[in-house]
Structure formats: C-alpha cells, structure tokens
C-alpha cells in the first residue's frame, strides 16, 4: 500500500513520492522526500531538505539535520565535521521526520521546521552521552534524563513527539519499543508552569496609541510631500544606471550624489540616517517607506505580521453595503490554523488611513515592477504572485546573487533596523501615566519590574501589540461584536478573541473621555440601538419561538405560552428599559440575566455550568445543544490525545450530552429530535 505524505501543496507544486508500506520501518535513502519550486527532486539521503515549495508564499524553508549547529539560519558545514557517529544520528533524525511526514497529522512547513529544530536537542543529548537517538528513546533512564535536560520552552514539542511516537506501530512503523518515562508528570508540570507564566503581549496605553497613530500620519504626510521627487529620482536612476552599465562595463557607477542633489532629497535622506552619497540611500528610503506603510496597515486592520507582509499588489476592495454605505476591505490571505495553506480572507479598514498606505506602497512598487517589465495581475488565482511590497534588491544597483524574477518575493520588512531612527520618530517615551494605565488593564502583572516598560524608555513596539490593542479597545468601546472581532483578527475561536481583549473592561473608554467628540460618535447611536436589538432578539427567540425551551427561564416562558400569557412587545421593552430583563444569545440558547453573570468564569464560553446547575436565567434550545455537541466533537479531533486539554474538553462534552439527554427526555412534543450521541 502506498502512503501519501501529509503535505499541503500549492498550485502545481509536486509533493514527496508516496511511501511504500512494504518498507516497514526501513529508511530508503534514495526515496524522493521533497521537490524544489522548479520540480527538482531531493532524496532522503541529503542532509538538507528544501521545503520552500510547500510554503504558502514560497518563502525559504530548509529542514536541515546538522543538529550540532546552534544557529539554524546558517547551515554551511565542513565535511570533516560529519563524523560516522554524527551521520548515524542524522539518519535517525531523518527517520523520525519521515514518520511525522507520512504517519502524523499534516503540519505547516513552519511547524515541521520547529519540530525538527527541537529534535536537534535530543541528538545533542545523545552525542553528549556517546549513544544513539534510539538509545535515548528506548531506555527509560535516558528518556527521563533527556526530558529533564530540555529547556522549558522546548517541553511542549517534546510532549508532542513522545505522544506521536507512542501511537505508532512499533513493528511496522517505529521499529523499536518506545520506553515508558518514569518522571513524565514532572515534564507535564514544568510545561504547564511555563505556559501559565508566559506574559501576554502588552496593549498600547491610550497616550502611546494616539501618539503612534499621529506620528504615522506625519510620516505619511512627509512621504507624500516628497513622493514625486522620490519616484522621479528612482526612474532616472534606473535609466541612467542601465545606460552607464552599457558603456562602462566594470566601472564603478557614482551617479547617486548628483541625482539626490538634482531632486533635492538630501535633507529627507539625512533625517532618516540613510546618507546622501549613493543610490543605496535611495533604495533604503523606499524600503523605509514600505515599513511605514506596512505599520499603518497593521494599525488600521489588526493583521498578523506575515499577513501584512504578503499582501498582493491589488488588495484594495470597495464594497457597497446594503444600506448604501461603502466599505473598505483589504483582501489577502492567512495561513494561521490552516496547516500552512493559503486561505483567502479580508480585513476591514478605512480609506483615509488603511487605503492611503496601500496607495503609497503601490506607487513605489509600480516603479520596480516597471523596471522588471512586469504587470501585476488582478486575477484572484494569480494576484498573490505579485506582492504589494517589492524588494529593492531587484533594482539594478542592488542586485544580489540568487534573486530571480520568476517568482517575485516580498521582502521581510523588519519593524526596526539597526539605526532605529524610525522608532524614535514613531514611539514616544514611556511616562508614569502609561504604567498606571497598564496596571489598570492587568493589575496582576508586575509592569514596573519589566525593564522594557520602565519610565523614560522608548515604548517597545511590536506589530502583535497592535492586534492586542485593537482587540482590547474594540471590546471596551462596545462597538464591535465578538464575532466581528474574531473575523477581523482571523481567529478560529471566540475564546482567542476574548483572550486578546482581556482587560478591556478596565481600560480607558477613550471615546467617552471626549465629551464633544462622543456626542458626534457612532457609539451613541450604537448604544441607543442596543436595547432595541436586544428586545427584537427576545421576541424572535422566546416569544415567537416554535421550539420547546428548557432551563429556568425557558420553562417559565414555556408555561406562560401554554397559558396564553405571553408578554407583548411593549411589556418586554419596558422591562428591559427598567433593567428587569435582558437577553443575550448563547451556545445553548440564551440568557435573561440583567448585568454581569457571576456564574460563568474565565474563558468558558459554553453555558455548561448554567445547564447543569439549573440556572434560573437560562433559556435552552434542544437544537442549539445538538449543534454545540457536534461542533465540540469536531473540535476535539484537533486536540492532542492524552493532554490536559483533552481531559477538560471531554468532561465538558459528557456534561453537555447528559443535559441533551435530559432535555430530549422531557415531555415537550418537539423535544424528541435526534441529537446527542446519535447525532
């Protein structure tokens, strides 16, 4: 039987050859394990497996087996470094990786890279003890000692490896018996303590946030003021460089200072620490423009770093809404939670801010595309091949070895570079009020003990802070539903969006703090309309419901309906306005409790405790609990077997199934729909 590799393919990329089940646990060194972008095959015997073709954007990704190399970015090795003992351990690592590629779940290339990187620790441990990797995995004392030697941040991947290997057939797939660790609980404890102590990304205090947005706007104004001269200088430089190259082969080309002076760009370049004496200064200015535009897109979309970095040239979409309003969307793709595959998606932004940055980036990229004689495509299947941000390495005076126009790659735009002048222009210094605000958002974190947040230090901005800040302040404003925030941040679960917004109830309401602006803000209309929306949902889901209702409130309104004592719409509105009644939809139906619920804790998003404890505010629907059980089961297939998470989820699933059976067994005529365990 042939077993296909669990690898996501992109376009016409050909994957590894199928694995012949007849080989058993043998490692055939001549087996084709991967292929380059151009289709060139690579065999297992090679010590570097190029996985670039299997990444979403064909970004360089090498799986290398030189385990003694601490720096994974450089894989050049001297032949004499590969002793027979080291080669044997490298073959063992290759064997384990083939198990994962063919017999494990599909992993994104980055995940596979990380799994191999942490597996290097095991090979180094084996080398220190002059034994094989198999010795470590098959002998309990060595297995325990290896686990103890690993740094805390590596334990999660170590647990994944051991769990995976334990599920393989020891005769036909693994070839040896995996040892039983004696101190496994210590490993699980250390891993949990490490994860529990991880610090969440800091949100930006409102003063810092406002300063960053204003400073970015100033930068974009400055770019627009110099844009025509910068583009003219760029086009002239490309033309002049080509002409001189044709007539003076091998000569040093020194047209940079004259061009920069001609277009009066000296002050602009010097302000940015780029110098003014070469064409490289001009290229550096364009790269910085791309960095500013990318940061502006982060601020006004909440994208992840890679999502913004890989935006296509044509990414702006104008969408006419049903109410006559025009929506401004950024179209790109994400690979998060999708096993490294591209998933087309969109982010909401504004024309004056998000689209402004995109238009500026397009104009400078267009100049580079024109030089390469390339016209970006607007066709959906092709648009991702033409990035919004193009690398200045394509410019004739910046050309480097290995760069090709067959596949235009987006540059890796670092947030800050070595001169750090952009950071000094964008990020203000931290003041006492900023630390006080952080303490309000997260009072259980020792902000004053973290050196990077000291008063007087420049704010240590990261792009992920912008995602967190968007979530926190969107939650605090009351303007954005959790489901909308989840779509905007491209999160798979509501609880992840909640996690990003944690602390929003304590942060400043920067909209309400401006009395004049607040009256003009959409927040007023939003909050005024909230009661009406709540009332309409109650009428639809409770008063006009054709489905039996369960739970405390559900039984109450069910009895009212049986006695023909159903409230009128006006009575519902009066009770809601008086604060006597509320209604919020939930996974099992709805909740009628006014104010904040004190029963549900933390990130538990399903009303399990409400249903099992007989909450008097719960309105349960059988169709809802059936759907929740189905989704819960589907989600559990993606959880690591034997993990703590699996135990917690299984316990919640069993509670839901008991409640479903109880509701189905009650004497409501419509309550006997199929569901629960038979669903």
PDB file of N, CA, C and O in Angstrom, residues 467-508:
ATOM      1  N   UNK A 467      -2.393  44.223  17.252  1.00  0.00           N
ATOM      2  CA  UNK A 467      -3.535  43.297  17.253  1.00  0.00           C
ATOM      3  C   UNK A 467      -4.201  43.286  18.623  1.00  0.00           C
ATOM      4  O   UNK A 467      -5.424  43.353  18.748  1.00  0.00           O
ATOM      5  N   UNK A 468      -3.375  43.177  19.654  1.00  0.00           N
ATOM      6  CA  UNK A 468      -3.915  43.126  21.016  1.00  0.00           C
ATOM      7  C   UNK A 468      -4.646  44.426  21.355  1.00  0.00           C
ATOM      8  O   UNK A 468      -5.733  44.420  21.939  1.00  0.00           O
ATOM      9  N   UNK A 469      -4.059  45.548  20.974  1.00  0.00           N
ATOM     10  CA  UNK A 469      -4.668  46.841  21.284  1.00  0.00           C
ATOM     11  C   UNK A 469      -5.996  47.007  20.561  1.00  0.00           C
ATOM     12  O   UNK A 469      -6.968  47.520  21.131  1.00  0.00           O
ATOM     13  N   UNK A 470      -6.047  46.568  19.306  1.00  0.00           N
ATOM     14  CA  UNK A 470      -7.304  46.645  18.568  1.00  0.00           C
ATOM     15  C   UNK A 470      -8.381  45.835  19.274  1.00  0.00           C
ATOM     16  O   UNK A 470      -9.526  46.290  19.437  1.00  0.00           O
ATOM     17  N   UNK A 471      -8.023  44.646  19.746  1.00  0.00           N
ATOM     18  CA  UNK A 471      -8.994  43.786  20.432  1.00  0.00           C
ATOM     19  C   UNK A 471      -9.441  44.406  21.748  1.00  0.00           C
ATOM     20  O   UNK A 471     -10.636  44.424  22.069  1.00  0.00           O
ATOM     21  N   UNK A 472      -8.499  44.924  22.521  1.00  0.00           N
ATOM     22  CA  UNK A 472      -8.826  45.490  23.833  1.00  0.00           C
ATOM     23  C   UNK A 472      -9.750  46.695  23.692  1.00  0.00           C
ATOM     24  O   UNK A 472     -10.796  46.778  24.345  1.00  0.00           O
ATOM     25  N   UNK A 473      -9.383  47.640  22.823  1.00  0.00           N
ATOM     26  CA  UNK A 473     -10.163  48.867  22.736  1.00  0.00           C
ATOM     27  C   UNK A 473     -11.459  48.679  21.949  1.00  0.00           C
ATOM     28  O   UNK A 473     -12.441  49.384  22.184  1.00  0.00           O
ATOM     29  N   UNK A 474     -11.484  47.729  21.026  1.00  0.00           N
ATOM     30  CA  UNK A 474     -12.743  47.415  20.336  1.00  0.00           C
ATOM     31  C   UNK A 474     -13.733  46.810  21.319  1.00  0.00           C
ATOM     32  O   UNK A 474     -14.929  47.130  21.306  1.00  0.00           O
ATOM     33  N   UNK A 475     -13.227  45.924  22.195  1.00  0.00           N
ATOM     34  CA  UNK A 475     -14.086  45.351  23.235  1.00  0.00           C
ATOM     35  C   UNK A 475     -14.583  46.433  24.183  1.00  0.00           C
ATOM     36  O   UNK A 475     -15.749  46.463  24.576  1.00  0.00           O
ATOM     37  N   UNK A 476     -13.677  47.330  24.567  1.00  0.00           N
ATOM     38  CA  UNK A 476     -14.032  48.360  25.551  1.00  0.00           C
ATOM     39  C   UNK A 476     -15.044  49.352  24.994  1.00  0.00           C
ATOM     40  O   UNK A 476     -15.886  49.870  25.725  1.00  0.00           O
ATOM     41  N   UNK A 477     -14.981  49.627  23.701  1.00  0.00           N
ATOM     42  CA  UNK A 477     -15.867  50.627  23.105  1.00  0.00           C
ATOM     43  C   UNK A 477     -17.310  50.168  23.064  1.00  0.00           C
ATOM     44  O   UNK A 477     -18.225  50.979  23.033  1.00  0.00           O
ATOM     45  N   UNK A 478     -17.531  48.844  23.044  1.00  0.00           N
ATOM     46  CA  UNK A 478     -18.879  48.315  22.907  1.00  0.00           C
ATOM     47  C   UNK A 478     -19.403  48.417  21.490  1.00  0.00           C
ATOM     48  O   UNK A 478     -20.572  48.166  21.229  1.00  0.00           O
ATOM     49  N   UNK A 479     -18.536  48.779  20.541  1.00  0.00           N
ATOM     50  CA  UNK A 479     -18.976  48.977  19.161  1.00  0.00           C
ATOM     51  C   UNK A 479     -18.857  47.720  18.319  1.00  0.00           C
ATOM     52  O   UNK A 479     -19.450  47.632  17.249  1.00  0.00           O
ATOM     53  N   UNK A 480     -18.075  46.762  18.777  1.00  0.00           N
ATOM     54  CA  UNK A 480     -17.760  45.614  17.931  1.00  0.00           C
ATOM     55  C   UNK A 480     -18.199  44.329  18.611  1.00  0.00           C
ATOM     56  O   UNK A 480     -17.810  44.065  19.754  1.00  0.00           O
ATOM     57  N   UNK A 481     -18.984  43.539  17.922  1.00  0.00           N
ATOM     58  CA  UNK A 481     -19.366  42.239  18.456  1.00  0.00           C
ATOM     59  C   UNK A 481     -18.155  41.315  18.468  1.00  0.00           C
ATOM     60  O   UNK A 481     -17.250  41.452  17.648  1.00  0.00           O
ATOM     61  N   UNK A 482     -18.189  40.343  19.367  1.00  0.00           N
ATOM     62  CA  UNK A 482     -17.072  39.407  19.475  1.00  0.00           C
ATOM     63  C   UNK A 482     -16.889  38.622  18.184  1.00  0.00           C
ATOM     64  O   UNK A 482     -15.775  38.348  17.757  1.00  0.00           O
ATOM     65  N   UNK A 483     -18.004  38.266  17.529  1.00  0.00           N
ATOM     66  CA  UNK A 483     -17.905  37.525  16.268  1.00  0.00           C
ATOM     67  C   UNK A 483     -17.235  38.368  15.193  1.00  0.00           C
ATOM     68  O   UNK A 483     -16.449  37.861  14.383  1.00  0.00           O
ATOM     69  N   UNK A 484     -17.509  39.675  15.172  1.00  0.00           N
ATOM     70  CA  UNK A 484     -16.871  40.566  14.199  1.00  0.00           C
ATOM     71  C   UNK A 484     -15.385  40.712  14.493  1.00  0.00           C
ATOM     72  O   UNK A 484     -14.559  40.727  13.585  1.00  0.00           O
ATOM     73  N   UNK A 485     -15.062  40.847  15.788  1.00  0.00           N
ATOM     74  CA  UNK A 485     -13.657  40.962  16.178  1.00  0.00           C
ATOM     75  C   UNK A 485     -12.897  39.699  15.799  1.00  0.00           C
ATOM     76  O   UNK A 485     -11.759  39.754  15.334  1.00  0.00           O
ATOM     77  N   UNK A 486     -13.545  38.547  15.969  1.00  0.00           N
ATOM     78  CA  UNK A 486     -12.915  37.277  15.600  1.00  0.00           C
ATOM     79  C   UNK A 486     -12.609  37.232  14.105  1.00  0.00           C
ATOM     80  O   UNK A 486     -11.530  36.815  13.690  1.00  0.00           O
ATOM     81  N   UNK A 487     -13.551  37.686  13.274  1.00  0.00           N
ATOM     82  CA  UNK A 487     -13.310  37.684  11.824  1.00  0.00           C
ATOM     83  C   UNK A 487     -12.196  38.658  11.468  1.00  0.00           C
ATOM     84  O   UNK A 487     -11.358  38.373  10.616  1.00  0.00           O
ATOM     85  N   UNK A 488     -12.186  39.830  12.105  1.00  0.00           N
ATOM     86  CA  UNK A 488     -11.183  40.835  11.786  1.00  0.00           C
ATOM     87  C   UNK A 488      -9.781  40.347  12.137  1.00  0.00           C
ATOM     88  O   UNK A 488      -8.831  40.556  11.386  1.00  0.00           O
ATOM     89  N   UNK A 489      -9.641  39.688  13.292  1.00  0.00           N
ATOM     90  CA  UNK A 489      -8.332  39.210  13.722  1.00  0.00           C
ATOM     91  C   UNK A 489      -7.991  37.847  13.143  1.00  0.00           C
ATOM     92  O   UNK A 489      -6.904  37.320  13.374  1.00  0.00           O
ATOM     93  N   UNK A 490      -8.937  37.240  12.380  1.00  0.00           N
ATOM     94  CA  UNK A 490      -8.727  35.929  11.773  1.00  0.00           C
ATOM     95  C   UNK A 490      -8.433  34.872  12.831  1.00  0.00           C
ATOM     96  O   UNK A 490      -7.485  34.103  12.728  1.00  0.00           O
ATOM     97  N   UNK A 491      -9.252  34.854  13.870  1.00  0.00           N
ATOM     98  CA  UNK A 491      -9.120  33.847  14.915  1.00  0.00           C
ATOM     99  C   UNK A 491     -10.092  32.715  14.652  1.00  0.00           C
ATOM    100  O   UNK A 491     -11.194  32.911  14.166  1.00  0.00           O
ATOM    101  N   UNK A 492      -9.679  31.509  15.025  1.00  0.00           N
ATOM    102  CA  UNK A 492     -10.522  30.345  14.833  1.00  0.00           C
ATOM    103  C   UNK A 492     -11.599  30.252  15.907  1.00  0.00           C
ATOM    104  O   UNK A 492     -12.656  29.698  15.687  1.00  0.00           O
ATOM    105  N   UNK A 493     -11.335  30.762  17.094  1.00  0.00           N
ATOM    106  CA  UNK A 493     -12.266  30.577  18.198  1.00  0.00           C
ATOM    107  C   UNK A 493     -12.620  31.899  18.848  1.00  0.00           C
ATOM    108  O   UNK A 493     -11.830  32.840  18.857  1.00  0.00           O
ATOM    109  N   UNK A 494     -13.825  31.963  19.434  1.00  0.00           N
ATOM    110  CA  UNK A 494     -14.233  33.148  20.178  1.00  0.00           C
ATOM    111  C   UNK A 494     -13.329  33.363  21.383  1.00  0.00           C
ATOM    112  O   UNK A 494     -13.027  34.491  21.760  1.00  0.00           O
ATOM    113  N   UNK A 495     -12.887  32.266  21.994  1.00  0.00           N
ATOM    114  CA  UNK A 495     -12.102  32.420  23.215  1.00  0.00           C
ATOM    115  C   UNK A 495     -10.748  33.059  22.933  1.00  0.00           C
ATOM    116  O   UNK A 495     -10.210  33.780  23.774  1.00  0.00           O
ATOM    117  N   UNK A 496     -10.205  32.865  21.725  1.00  0.00           N
ATOM    118  CA  UNK A 496      -8.940  33.525  21.402  1.00  0.00           C
ATOM    119  C   UNK A 496      -9.159  35.026  21.255  1.00  0.00           C
ATOM    120  O   UNK A 496      -8.340  35.838  21.710  1.00  0.00           O
ATOM    121  N   UNK A 497     -10.265  35.423  20.632  1.00  0.00           N
ATOM    122  CA  UNK A 497     -10.576  36.849  20.531  1.00  0.00           C
ATOM    123  C   UNK A 497     -10.818  37.437  21.914  1.00  0.00           C
ATOM    124  O   UNK A 497     -10.415  38.564  22.210  1.00  0.00           O
ATOM    125  N   UNK A 498     -11.463  36.668  22.792  1.00  0.00           N
ATOM    126  CA  UNK A 498     -11.659  37.116  24.176  1.00  0.00           C
ATOM    127  C   UNK A 498     -10.327  37.275  24.889  1.00  0.00           C
ATOM    128  O   UNK A 498     -10.108  38.220  25.649  1.00  0.00           O
ATOM    129  N   UNK A 499      -9.419  36.329  24.648  1.00  0.00           N
ATOM    130  CA  UNK A 499      -8.107  36.374  25.294  1.00  0.00           C
ATOM    131  C   UNK A 499      -7.367  37.632  24.871  1.00  0.00           C
ATOM    132  O   UNK A 499      -6.767  38.327  25.695  1.00  0.00           O
ATOM    133  N   UNK A 500      -7.432  37.961  23.583  1.00  0.00           N
ATOM    134  CA  UNK A 500      -6.750  39.161  23.106  1.00  0.00           C
ATOM    135  C   UNK A 500      -7.363  40.417  23.713  1.00  0.00           C
ATOM    136  O   UNK A 500      -6.692  41.419  23.915  1.00  0.00           O
ATOM    137  N   UNK A 501      -8.660  40.361  23.984  1.00  0.00           N
ATOM    138  CA  UNK A 501      -9.336  41.527  24.543  1.00  0.00           C
ATOM    139  C   UNK A 501      -9.366  41.556  26.050  1.00  0.00           C
ATOM    140  O   UNK A 501     -10.007  42.411  26.639  1.00  0.00           O
ATOM    141  N   UNK A 502      -8.683  40.592  26.697  1.00  0.00           N
ATOM    142  CA  UNK A 502      -8.716  40.514  28.157  1.00  0.00           C
ATOM    143  C   UNK A 502      -8.177  41.796  28.775  1.00  0.00           C
ATOM    144  O   UNK A 502      -7.130  42.288  28.399  1.00  0.00           O
ATOM    145  N   UNK A 503      -8.910  42.327  29.727  1.00  0.00           N
ATOM    146  CA  UNK A 503      -8.515  43.588  30.359  1.00  0.00           C
ATOM    147  C   UNK A 503      -9.275  44.767  29.801  1.00  0.00           C
ATOM    148  O   UNK A 503      -9.125  45.888  30.288  1.00  0.00           O
ATOM    149  N   UNK A 504     -10.115  44.534  28.774  1.00  0.00           N
ATOM    150  CA  UNK A 504     -10.802  45.661  28.150  1.00  0.00           C
ATOM    151  C   UNK A 504     -11.783  46.330  29.099  1.00  0.00           C
ATOM    152  O   UNK A 504     -12.078  47.512  28.961  1.00  0.00           O
ATOM    153  N   UNK A 505     -12.312  45.586  30.065  1.00  0.00           N
ATOM    154  CA  UNK A 505     -13.274  46.184  30.990  1.00  0.00           C
ATOM    155  C   UNK A 505     -12.616  47.185  31.930  1.00  0.00           C
ATOM    156  O   UNK A 505     -13.288  47.992  32.559  1.00  0.00           O
ATOM    157  N   UNK A 506     -11.288  47.165  32.031  1.00  0.00           N
ATOM    158  CA  UNK A 506     -10.574  48.071  32.932  1.00  0.00           C
ATOM    159  C   UNK A 506      -9.902  49.226  32.198  1.00  0.00           C
ATOM    160  O   UNK A 506      -9.396  50.142  32.817  1.00  0.00           O
ATOM    161  N   UNK A 507      -9.868  49.159  30.858  1.00  0.00           N
ATOM    162  CA  UNK A 507      -9.115  50.183  30.139  1.00  0.00           C
ATOM    163  C   UNK A 507      -9.958  51.442  29.948  1.00  0.00           C
ATOM    164  O   UNK A 507     -11.178  51.430  30.110  1.00  0.00           O
ATOM    165  N   UNK A 508      -9.303  52.523  29.588  1.00  0.00           N
ATOM    166  CA  UNK A 508      -9.988  53.794  29.410  1.00  0.00           C
ATOM    167  C   UNK A 508     -10.937  53.716  28.223  1.00  0.00           C
ATOM    168  O   UNK A 508     -10.610  53.135  27.196  1.00  0.00           O
TER     169      UNK A 508
END
